Short mmCIF file of C-alpha atoms (C1' of nucleotides) in Angstrom, two decimals:
data_model
loop_
_atom_site.label_atom_id
_atom_site.label_comp_id
_atom_site.label_asym_id
_atom_site.label_seq_id
_atom_site.Cartn_x
_atom_site.Cartn_y
_atom_site.Cartn_z
CA MET A 1 -0.12 0.16 0.01
CA SER A 2 1.41 2.74 -1.05
CA TYR A 3 0.05 6.23 0.84
CA THR A 4 1.97 8.75 -0.94
CA VAL A 5 2.40 9.19 -4.82
CA GLY A 6 5.28 11.04 -6.24
CA SER A 7 4.73 13.57 -9.09
CA GLY A 8 6.99 13.72 -10.85
CA ALA A 9 7.33 16.79 -10.25
CA ASP A 10 10.97 18.16 -8.07
CA THR A 11 10.56 21.40 -8.69
CA ALA A 12 8.97 23.33 -5.22
CA GLN A 13 9.47 25.98 -2.91
CA ALA A 14 11.39 24.73 -0.51
CA GLY A 15 8.86 24.41 2.84
CA LEU A 16 5.85 24.07 0.07
CA GLU A 17 3.99 20.91 -0.47
CA LYS A 18 4.35 19.82 -3.57
CA PRO A 19 2.24 20.15 -6.76
CA GLY A 20 0.48 17.40 -7.96
CA GLU A 21 1.15 15.09 -4.83
CA LYS A 22 -0.79 13.70 -2.73
CA LEU A 23 -1.04 14.26 0.98
CA ALA A 24 -0.49 11.56 4.27
CA LEU A 25 -3.30 9.67 5.30
CA GLY A 26 -3.18 12.14 8.69
CA VAL A 27 -1.69 15.23 6.95
CA ALA A 28 -5.28 15.09 5.29
CA ALA A 29 -7.22 13.71 7.78
CA ARG A 30 -5.92 16.61 10.36
CA LEU A 31 -6.59 18.86 8.49
CA SER A 32 -10.29 18.13 7.55
CA ARG A 33 -10.63 17.87 11.04
CA TYR A 34 -8.95 22.16 11.94
CA LEU A 35 -12.10 23.06 8.39
CA GLN A 36 -14.96 21.88 10.62
CA VAL A 37 -13.42 22.76 13.46
CA LEU A 38 -12.50 26.20 11.44
CA ILE A 39 -16.70 26.01 9.36
CA GLN A 40 -18.07 25.87 12.71
CA ALA A 41 -15.88 28.42 14.65
CA ARG A 42 -17.38 30.61 10.93
CA LYS A 43 -20.49 30.35 12.12
CA MET A 44 -20.43 31.12 15.37
CA GLY A 45 -18.70 34.83 14.94
CA LYS A 46 -14.38 33.94 15.15
CA GLU A 47 -13.29 36.04 12.19
CA THR A 48 -9.21 34.68 14.10
CA ILE A 49 -8.37 31.76 15.87
CA SER A 50 -4.68 30.42 16.70
CA SER A 51 -3.18 26.79 17.04
CA GLN A 52 -3.22 26.68 20.29
CA GLU A 53 -7.93 26.75 20.10
CA LEU A 54 -7.47 25.02 17.80
CA ALA A 55 -6.23 22.07 19.11
CA ASP A 56 -8.18 21.76 21.79
CA TYR A 57 -11.05 21.15 19.91
CA THR A 58 -9.22 18.66 17.62
CA HIS A 59 -7.61 17.30 20.17
CA VAL A 60 -4.41 17.42 17.82
CA ASN A 61 -1.40 19.38 19.13
CA SER A 62 -0.82 22.30 18.45
CA THR A 63 2.68 22.78 17.29
CA GLN A 64 1.73 19.81 14.91
CA ILE A 65 -0.81 21.82 13.41
CA ARG A 66 1.44 25.05 12.87
CA ARG A 67 3.81 22.60 11.38
CA ASP A 68 1.13 20.95 9.17
CA LEU A 69 -0.19 24.13 8.19
CA SER A 70 3.43 25.83 7.23
CA GLY A 71 4.06 23.03 4.53
CA PHE A 72 1.19 25.07 2.76
CA GLY A 73 2.45 28.95 2.63
CA LYS A 74 2.45 31.06 6.59
CA PHE A 75 -1.15 31.27 6.86
CA GLY A 76 -1.03 33.29 10.32
CA LYS A 77 0.71 35.74 11.89
CA ARG A 78 2.12 35.88 14.90
CA GLY A 79 0.92 37.52 18.00
CA VAL A 80 -2.41 36.99 15.67
CA GLY A 81 -3.52 33.55 15.05
CA TYR A 82 -5.15 32.16 11.56
CA ASN A 83 -7.52 34.17 9.80
CA VAL A 84 -11.20 31.36 10.33
CA GLU A 85 -12.24 32.35 6.64
CA SER A 86 -9.20 32.35 4.49
CA LEU A 87 -7.81 29.11 6.72
CA VAL A 88 -11.41 27.94 4.83
CA ASN A 89 -10.64 28.85 2.15
CA GLN A 90 -6.44 27.46 2.11
CA ILE A 91 -7.66 24.41 3.24
CA ARG A 92 -10.24 23.64 0.74
CA LYS A 93 -8.24 24.39 -1.57
CA ILE A 94 -5.22 21.93 -0.13
CA LEU A 95 -8.19 19.15 -0.57
CA HIS A 96 -10.06 19.81 -3.91
CA THR A 97 -12.46 20.48 -2.41
CA SER A 98 -13.65 23.35 -3.29
CA GLY A 99 -16.62 22.72 -4.38
CA GLN A 100 -19.91 21.52 -4.71
CA HIS A 101 -20.75 17.78 -4.60
CA ASN A 102 -23.92 15.54 -5.08
CA ILE A 103 -25.24 12.72 -3.14
CA ALA A 104 -27.54 10.79 -3.23
CA LEU A 105 -29.06 9.12 0.00
CA PHE A 106 -30.50 5.87 0.98
CA GLY A 107 -32.89 5.16 3.29
CA ALA A 108 -35.83 6.85 4.40
CA GLY A 109 -35.98 6.08 7.63
CA HIS A 110 -35.60 8.14 10.55
CA LEU A 111 -31.98 8.12 10.21
CA GLY A 112 -32.61 8.73 7.22
CA THR A 113 -34.33 11.82 7.34
CA ALA A 114 -32.53 13.43 10.60
CA ILE A 115 -29.54 13.04 7.23
CA ALA A 116 -31.70 15.11 4.54
CA THR A 117 -32.18 17.77 7.19
CA SER A 118 -29.77 18.53 9.10
CA ASP A 119 -27.10 21.00 7.23
CA ILE A 120 -24.08 18.79 8.48
CA PHE A 121 -23.40 17.60 5.02
CA ALA A 122 -24.03 21.95 3.59
CA ASP A 123 -22.34 22.96 5.32
CA HIS A 124 -19.16 21.16 4.02
CA GLY A 125 -20.20 21.59 0.38
CA PHE A 126 -22.50 17.93 0.05
CA ARG A 127 -25.40 18.83 -1.47
CA VAL A 128 -28.32 15.91 -0.81
CA VAL A 129 -29.59 15.35 -3.81
CA ALA A 130 -31.50 12.42 -4.11
CA VAL A 131 -33.81 9.91 -1.48
CA PHE A 132 -34.57 6.44 -2.20
CA ASP A 133 -36.36 4.31 -0.78
CA VAL A 134 -37.61 0.32 -1.53
CA ASP A 135 -40.41 0.84 0.44
CA HIS A 136 -43.38 2.21 -2.62
CA GLY A 137 -45.15 3.51 1.07
CA LYS A 138 -42.93 6.65 1.33
CA VAL A 139 -42.08 6.98 -2.27
CA GLY A 140 -43.06 10.62 -3.42
CA GLU A 141 -43.02 11.82 -0.04
CA ARG A 142 -41.13 14.70 1.13
CA ILE A 143 -37.96 14.63 3.23
CA GLY A 144 -36.68 19.11 3.31
CA PRO A 145 -37.55 19.90 -0.55
CA LEU A 146 -36.61 16.90 -1.25
CA ALA A 147 -39.69 14.29 -2.92
CA VAL A 148 -38.30 10.08 -1.82
CA ARG A 149 -37.40 7.93 -5.29
CA HIS A 150 -37.44 4.32 -5.52
CA ASN A 151 -34.82 3.04 -5.34
CA SER A 152 -34.90 1.35 -9.37
CA GLU A 153 -34.34 4.68 -9.96
CA LEU A 154 -30.73 5.10 -8.93
CA ARG A 155 -28.85 4.03 -11.97
CA ALA A 156 -30.14 7.25 -14.26
CA VAL A 157 -30.03 9.40 -11.43
CA ILE A 158 -26.28 8.81 -10.39
CA GLU A 159 -25.90 9.31 -14.16
CA GLU A 160 -27.60 12.16 -14.48
CA GLU A 161 -26.77 13.59 -11.72
CA ASP A 162 -22.87 13.10 -11.92
CA ILE A 163 -23.32 11.64 -8.10
CA VAL A 164 -19.59 9.78 -6.24
CA VAL A 165 -20.95 9.74 -2.70
CA ALA A 166 -23.63 8.10 -1.51
CA VAL A 167 -24.81 7.29 1.93
CA LEU A 168 -26.79 5.13 3.10
CA ALA A 169 -28.93 4.34 5.97
CA VAL A 170 -30.71 1.43 5.22
CA PRO A 171 -30.86 -2.05 7.73
CA SER A 172 -28.09 -4.10 7.33
CA PRO A 173 -29.70 -7.01 5.48
CA ALA A 174 -30.41 -4.39 2.57
CA ALA A 175 -27.21 -2.62 2.72
CA GLN A 176 -25.05 -5.08 0.52
CA LYS A 177 -27.14 -5.95 -2.51
CA LEU A 178 -27.46 -1.99 -2.64
CA ALA A 179 -24.03 -1.00 -2.53
CA ASP A 180 -23.91 -3.77 -5.46
CA GLU A 181 -26.13 -1.96 -7.15
CA LEU A 182 -24.54 1.66 -6.32
CA VAL A 183 -20.74 0.38 -7.31
CA GLU A 184 -22.06 -1.48 -10.68
CA ALA A 185 -24.09 2.62 -11.43
CA GLY A 186 -20.19 3.85 -10.35
CA VAL A 187 -20.46 6.04 -7.24
CA LYS A 188 -16.97 5.19 -6.12
CA ILE A 189 -17.63 6.02 -2.59
CA ILE A 190 -20.47 4.50 0.66
CA PHE A 191 -20.61 5.96 3.63
CA ASN A 192 -22.70 3.30 5.45
CA TYR A 193 -24.42 3.52 8.36
CA SER A 194 -25.51 0.27 9.11
CA ASP A 195 -23.20 -1.89 10.42
CA ALA A 196 -22.62 -4.52 7.35
CA LEU A 197 -19.60 -5.54 7.28
CA LEU A 198 -19.73 -4.41 2.38
CA GLN A 199 -17.34 -5.92 0.39
CA VAL A 200 -16.74 -3.58 -2.67
CA PRO A 201 -14.32 -3.99 -5.79
CA PRO A 202 -11.05 -2.34 -4.29
CA GLU A 203 -11.39 1.10 -6.89
CA VAL A 204 -14.56 2.09 -3.89
CA THR A 205 -13.47 3.14 -0.05
CA VAL A 206 -16.29 2.08 2.05
CA HIS A 207 -16.58 4.35 5.00
CA THR A 208 -18.51 2.54 8.07
CA SER A 209 -20.47 5.18 10.38
CA SER A 210 -19.19 2.78 13.96
CA PRO A 211 -20.31 5.79 16.82
CA ALA A 212 -20.15 2.67 19.29
CA VAL A 213 -16.19 2.35 18.11
CA ASP A 214 -15.92 5.90 19.23
CA LEU A 215 -18.04 5.25 22.50
CA LEU A 216 -15.27 2.38 23.87
CA TYR A 217 -11.91 4.03 22.73
CA ALA A 218 -13.85 7.13 24.54
CA LEU A 219 -14.08 4.67 27.41
CA TYR A 220 -11.30 3.21 27.71
CA PHE A 221 -9.22 6.22 28.56
CA TYR A 222 -11.91 7.55 31.51
CA LEU A 223 -12.03 3.84 32.20
CA THR A 224 -8.01 3.79 33.27
CA MET B 1 0.03 15.68 26.92
CA SER B 2 0.87 12.30 28.46
CA TYR B 3 -0.48 9.75 26.51
CA THR B 4 1.10 6.50 28.27
CA VAL B 5 1.32 6.30 31.94
CA GLY B 6 2.87 3.71 33.36
CA SER B 7 2.67 2.47 36.39
CA GLY B 8 5.59 1.86 38.29
CA ALA B 9 5.13 -2.17 38.31
CA ASP B 10 7.64 -3.08 35.75
CA THR B 11 7.26 -6.91 36.21
CA ALA B 12 5.76 -7.44 32.83
CA GLN B 13 7.16 -10.86 31.46
CA ALA B 14 8.19 -10.43 28.07
CA GLY B 15 5.99 -9.75 24.88
CA LEU B 16 3.36 -8.58 27.18
CA GLU B 17 2.15 -5.61 27.88
CA LYS B 18 2.93 -4.16 31.82
CA PRO B 19 -0.95 -4.70 32.49
CA GLY B 20 -2.10 -1.53 34.82
CA GLU B 21 -0.38 0.67 31.88
CA LYS B 22 -2.91 2.93 29.61
CA LEU B 23 -2.52 1.97 26.06
CA ALA B 24 -1.11 4.26 23.43
CA LEU B 25 -3.75 5.83 22.18
CA GLY B 26 -3.09 4.25 17.85
CA VAL B 27 -3.74 1.41 19.56
CA ALA B 28 -6.55 1.57 21.35
CA ALA B 29 -8.11 3.14 19.43
CA ARG B 30 -6.57 -0.15 16.65
CA LEU B 31 -8.23 -2.39 18.61
CA SER B 32 -11.72 -0.85 18.39
CA ARG B 33 -11.83 -1.51 14.68
CA TYR B 34 -10.80 -4.71 15.14
CA LEU B 35 -13.59 -5.60 17.33
CA GLN B 36 -16.38 -3.75 15.30
CA VAL B 37 -15.27 -5.46 12.25
CA LEU B 38 -15.18 -9.04 14.75
CA ILE B 39 -18.50 -7.96 16.37
CA GLN B 40 -20.21 -7.89 13.22
CA ALA B 41 -18.51 -11.17 11.79
CA ARG B 42 -19.43 -12.70 14.76
CA LYS B 43 -23.21 -12.20 13.68
CA MET B 44 -22.53 -13.27 10.09
CA GLY B 45 -21.36 -16.72 11.95
CA LYS B 46 -17.11 -16.39 10.93
CA GLU B 47 -15.78 -18.63 13.11
CA THR B 48 -12.04 -17.85 12.43
CA ILE B 49 -10.73 -14.11 10.57
CA SER B 50 -6.54 -14.05 9.28
CA SER B 51 -5.40 -10.91 9.57
CA GLN B 52 -5.72 -10.73 6.10
CA GLU B 53 -9.46 -10.00 6.57
CA LEU B 54 -9.19 -7.78 8.79
CA ALA B 55 -7.22 -5.43 6.97
CA ASP B 56 -9.93 -5.49 3.76
CA TYR B 57 -11.80 -4.66 6.25
CA THR B 58 -10.37 -1.32 9.14
CA HIS B 59 -7.67 -0.80 5.98
CA VAL B 60 -5.40 -1.30 8.67
CA ASN B 61 -1.99 -3.14 7.86
CA SER B 62 -1.65 -6.71 8.29
CA THR B 63 1.77 -7.09 9.66
CA GLN B 64 -0.11 -4.57 12.41
CA ILE B 65 -2.71 -6.28 13.23
CA ARG B 66 -0.56 -9.15 13.93
CA ARG B 67 1.48 -7.02 15.72
CA ASP B 68 -0.89 -4.83 17.96
CA LEU B 69 -2.34 -8.57 18.96
CA SER B 70 0.65 -10.71 20.10
CA GLY B 71 1.52 -7.87 22.37
CA PHE B 72 -1.20 -9.43 24.71
CA GLY B 73 -0.25 -12.49 23.85
CA LYS B 74 -1.01 -15.25 21.66
CA PHE B 75 -4.28 -15.41 20.54
CA GLY B 76 -3.78 -17.39 16.68
CA LYS B 77 -3.36 -20.35 15.14
CA ARG B 78 -0.63 -20.30 12.31
CA GLY B 79 -2.52 -21.85 8.96
CA VAL B 80 -5.82 -20.99 10.50
CA GLY B 81 -6.38 -17.05 11.63
CA TYR B 82 -7.78 -15.82 15.09
CA ASN B 83 -10.54 -17.46 16.63
CA VAL B 84 -14.06 -15.34 16.13
CA GLU B 85 -15.52 -15.22 19.51
CA SER B 86 -12.68 -15.94 20.95
CA LEU B 87 -10.48 -12.77 20.28
CA VAL B 88 -13.85 -10.35 20.17
CA ASN B 89 -13.84 -11.61 23.81
CA GLN B 90 -9.17 -10.50 24.83
CA ILE B 91 -9.96 -7.57 22.86
CA ARG B 92 -12.79 -6.69 24.98
CA LYS B 93 -10.10 -7.70 28.12
CA ILE B 94 -7.99 -5.33 28.04
CA LEU B 95 -10.14 -2.66 26.39
CA HIS B 96 -11.96 -3.03 30.26
CA THR B 97 -14.89 -2.65 28.17
CA SER B 98 -16.64 -6.70 29.09
CA GLY B 99 -19.46 -4.92 30.82
CA GLN B 100 -22.44 -3.04 30.90
CA HIS B 101 -21.98 0.42 30.24
CA ASN B 102 -25.39 2.66 30.51
CA ILE B 103 -26.26 5.57 28.65
CA ALA B 104 -27.87 8.10 28.25
CA LEU B 105 -29.61 9.43 25.48
CA PHE B 106 -30.27 13.03 25.20
CA GLY B 107 -32.86 14.41 21.67
CA ALA B 108 -36.07 12.50 20.95
CA GLY B 109 -36.30 13.32 16.76
CA HIS B 110 -35.18 11.52 14.70
CA LEU B 111 -31.85 11.44 14.63
CA GLY B 112 -32.74 10.50 18.68
CA THR B 113 -35.32 7.43 17.30
CA ALA B 114 -32.52 5.81 15.06
CA ILE B 115 -29.81 5.58 17.59
CA ALA B 116 -32.35 3.80 20.32
CA THR B 117 -33.75 1.76 17.79
CA SER B 118 -30.68 0.78 16.40
CA ASP B 119 -28.75 -1.66 17.87
CA ILE B 120 -25.41 -0.52 16.96
CA PHE B 121 -24.72 0.69 20.68
CA ALA B 122 -26.05 -2.69 22.12
CA ASP B 123 -23.58 -5.14 19.88
CA HIS B 124 -20.81 -3.02 21.95
CA GLY B 125 -22.54 -3.33 25.39
CA PHE B 126 -23.83 0.08 25.26
CA ARG B 127 -27.44 -0.10 27.26
CA VAL B 128 -29.64 3.50 26.07
CA VAL B 129 -31.46 3.81 29.59
CA ALA B 130 -33.36 7.11 29.67
CA VAL B 131 -34.07 9.09 26.42
CA PHE B 132 -34.37 13.13 27.71
CA ASP B 133 -36.02 16.00 25.32
CA VAL B 134 -37.73 19.01 26.60
CA ASP B 135 -40.62 19.08 24.20
CA HIS B 136 -43.40 18.22 26.08
CA GLY B 137 -45.11 16.95 23.96
CA LYS B 138 -42.90 14.34 22.98
CA VAL B 139 -42.56 13.39 26.37
CA GLY B 140 -44.34 10.42 27.90
CA GLU B 141 -43.85 9.21 24.19
CA ARG B 142 -42.48 5.75 23.91
CA ILE B 143 -39.22 4.52 21.52
CA GLY B 144 -38.49 1.34 21.32
CA PRO B 145 -39.34 -0.10 25.20
CA LEU B 146 -38.30 3.63 26.42
CA ALA B 147 -40.77 6.76 26.94
CA VAL B 148 -38.89 9.41 26.56
CA ARG B 149 -38.63 11.31 29.48
CA HIS B 150 -38.19 14.75 30.69
CA ASN B 151 -35.00 16.90 30.49
CA SER B 152 -35.16 18.16 34.25
CA GLU B 153 -34.49 14.62 35.24
CA LEU B 154 -31.34 14.31 33.86
CA ARG B 155 -30.10 14.65 36.85
CA ALA B 156 -31.71 12.23 39.10
CA VAL B 157 -31.72 9.91 36.49
CA ILE B 158 -27.77 10.42 35.99
CA GLU B 159 -27.23 9.28 39.56
CA GLU B 160 -29.59 5.89 39.46
CA GLU B 161 -27.94 4.49 36.36
CA ASP B 162 -24.59 5.00 37.15
CA ILE B 163 -23.90 6.81 33.51
CA VAL B 164 -20.99 8.34 32.66
CA VAL B 165 -22.69 8.36 28.93
CA ALA B 166 -24.53 10.51 27.15
CA VAL B 167 -25.53 10.79 23.28
CA LEU B 168 -25.71 14.31 21.69
CA ALA B 169 -28.64 14.33 19.71
CA VAL B 170 -30.03 17.66 20.08
CA PRO B 171 -29.94 21.08 17.42
CA SER B 172 -26.32 23.36 17.41
CA PRO B 173 -27.92 24.99 19.82
CA ALA B 174 -29.51 23.48 22.48
CA ALA B 175 -25.98 22.03 22.94
CA GLN B 176 -24.23 24.00 24.70
CA LYS B 177 -26.31 24.50 27.86
CA LEU B 178 -27.38 20.95 27.88
CA ALA B 179 -23.28 20.02 28.73
CA ASP B 180 -23.31 21.87 30.79
CA GLU B 181 -25.92 20.97 32.96
CA LEU B 182 -24.53 17.01 32.05
CA VAL B 183 -20.80 18.28 33.53
CA GLU B 184 -22.20 19.02 36.41
CA ALA B 185 -24.37 16.07 37.20
CA GLY B 186 -20.82 14.32 36.16
CA VAL B 187 -21.13 12.80 33.03
CA LYS B 188 -17.48 12.29 31.82
CA ILE B 189 -17.62 11.34 28.07
CA ILE B 190 -19.94 12.97 25.24
CA PHE B 191 -21.09 12.38 22.52
CA ASN B 192 -21.74 15.33 20.38
CA TYR B 193 -24.23 14.25 17.04
CA SER B 194 -24.29 18.12 16.18
CA ASP B 195 -21.53 20.61 14.67
CA ALA B 196 -21.64 22.82 17.88
CA LEU B 197 -18.10 23.24 19.19
CA LEU B 198 -18.67 22.49 23.41
CA GLN B 199 -16.78 23.76 25.77
CA VAL B 200 -15.84 21.81 28.73
CA PRO B 201 -13.72 21.00 31.31
CA PRO B 202 -10.56 19.11 30.97
CA GLU B 203 -11.54 15.83 33.00
CA VAL B 204 -14.54 15.36 30.38
CA THR B 205 -14.06 14.50 26.64
CA VAL B 206 -16.24 15.47 23.75
CA HIS B 207 -16.50 13.27 20.81
CA THR B 208 -18.22 14.73 17.28
CA SER B 209 -18.99 13.42 15.25
CA SER B 210 -18.50 14.88 11.86
CA PRO B 211 -19.63 12.27 8.86
CA ALA B 212 -19.11 15.61 6.96
CA VAL B 213 -15.26 15.12 7.74
CA ASP B 214 -15.31 12.07 6.76
CA LEU B 215 -16.64 11.96 3.45
CA LEU B 216 -14.28 15.34 2.37
CA TYR B 217 -11.69 12.19 3.33
CA ALA B 218 -11.98 10.01 1.93
CA LEU B 219 -12.79 11.99 -1.62
CA TYR B 220 -9.36 14.00 -1.32
CA PHE B 221 -8.16 10.90 -1.99
CA TYR B 222 -10.73 10.23 -4.97
CA LEU B 223 -10.25 13.61 -6.27
CA THR B 224 -6.08 13.07 -6.92
"C1'" DT C 1 7.38 48.43 23.83
"C1'" DA C 2 5.28 43.93 26.15
"C1'" DG C 3 2.74 40.45 25.61
"C1'" DA C 4 1.53 36.39 22.09
"C1'" DT C 5 1.01 33.47 18.67
"C1'" DT C 6 3.48 31.92 15.01
"C1'" DG C 7 7.45 28.89 11.71
"C1'" DT C 8 10.63 25.85 12.07
"C1'" DT C 9 14.18 23.09 14.02
"C1'" DA C 10 15.98 18.98 16.39
"C1'" DA C 11 15.45 14.85 18.97
"C1'" DT C 12 12.35 10.91 20.08
"C1'" DC C 13 8.99 7.86 19.94
"C1'" DG C 14 6.12 5.34 17.57
"C1'" DA C 15 3.97 3.97 13.01
"C1'" DT C 16 4.65 2.10 9.23
"C1'" DT C 17 6.12 -2.58 6.06
"C1'" DA C 18 8.66 -6.50 4.07
"C1'" DA C 19 10.33 -10.32 5.05
"C1'" DC C 20 10.83 -14.93 6.86
"C1'" DA C 21 11.39 -18.56 9.86
"C1'" DA C 22 7.94 -21.08 12.71
"C1'" DT C 23 4.13 -24.66 12.90
"C1'" DC C 24 -0.43 -24.92 12.35
"C1'" DT D 1 3.18 -33.44 3.60
"C1'" DA D 2 1.92 -29.31 1.39
"C1'" DG D 3 -0.40 -24.83 2.13
"C1'" DA D 4 -1.98 -20.93 4.53
"C1'" DT D 5 -1.61 -18.05 8.41
"C1'" DT D 6 0.92 -16.29 13.00
"C1'" DG D 7 4.32 -14.02 15.72
"C1'" DT D 8 8.57 -11.56 15.53
"C1'" DT D 9 12.20 -8.96 13.04
"C1'" DA D 10 15.01 -5.18 11.61
"C1'" DA D 11 14.29 -1.54 8.43
"C1'" DT D 12 12.45 2.91 7.23
"C1'" DC D 13 9.27 6.57 7.73
"C1'" DG D 14 6.18 10.18 9.70
"C1'" DA D 15 4.45 12.06 13.63
"C1'" DT D 16 5.01 13.83 18.29
"C1'" DT D 17 6.86 17.01 20.99
"C1'" DA D 18 9.67 20.63 23.00
"C1'" DA D 19 11.86 24.57 22.46
"C1'" DC D 20 13.36 29.27 20.58
"C1'" DA D 21 14.00 32.51 17.64
"C1'" DA D 22 11.66 35.99 14.70
"C1'" DT D 23 7.29 38.74 14.43
"C1'" DC D 24 3.48 41.14 14.42
#
DNA sequence: TAGATTGTTAATCGATTAACAATC
DNA sequence: TAGATTGTTAATCGATTAACAATC
């Protein structure tokens, strides 16, 4: 498994990442977490933020944060901190996620409804453009601005809307069959809220949400 | 910040972790992830599993997995793999999470209902023993086997049921005030499903769920 | 100026990986 | 036995941290 893939272009300025080169897994993960805090801080009207404040919220060491950021440019002001708005934009540029991304949501139950009506995805540039369910009784119901569609339409919608990301809020027993259909339709990233272990080809990424695992982990450090 | 805290007892056998010593953050996180896969594999009737299979599902290198496990004992059989059932028990022992843990859920909306009725927490030994809401209209409604209670009762219930973990499925603007009350009542771990940045004293751990961050991260590796 | 916080260095520690003997 | 997979070593790489000069 190779985590960093060189571009061959070895002309980067000292201290800057080589353009066209993939970030290390860890760096990309941390930048995403900084972004989450920054976006929320912006919502709360904060204009600047220090590496120490970011550290308090992300549990990443403040030196590590400054180091991660300084690899891409001098974004901060000594004695002041980082401008929230501009850091959001910088990180989005680094992560190539400045644009809007269309996502499809599967399952119009309680979880699906909660996801579709929250702004947790919207705040990060993800727009839920379609909600699907297999239950004909639910098809046609409105969830926010969207009407629930039947799974049989998934293929057409995914092609039409150029959807790369699917979010699965379906019961575990239904997840694998749905995942197969999604892979077939060209989806590349599956965000799985069920606890099913999904089998997909190597070019497709599955991320399984596992709140209980996170809790176990937090609990361990409380118990010891 | 100190991640490993020595116990002073330096009498461990070679190759085994010192008992009473905290695991490194990374090890604890990975063990939790192995556990998630193992529990799901057990559900599917799998009796043994190889480090390679675990690697496929967790995206952790198979050597790393064998190494993590062999630090605590020889759990595997060469040529065969690991017994799923016994590995579940071993990891639970290592993580000190063999018992049942009571958790309180706040917010009886779509998300709260989804959480309360799923078995994602139950499978890992967490039992939702109370659901709270501030809406008097919802108080008394049944969600699964539980009746929704009003937030004003939280203090009494938390003490009575010995609750250390609270799960927040409430709107962001309400989260901080609720967190303050929970801290006051003695809760030590807050699992936050809102996107609010919660301020808590150092002895309390906040884990904020952030699916969009995970998606951003996955998307980065798709885009590059 | 005085205080605060960045950007950067250097040193250490843990994670990652390939390789392979041991052994089921 | 033959095949598979663990347990373990050794080598490398990235993460983490303290410390501090630079500078806003």
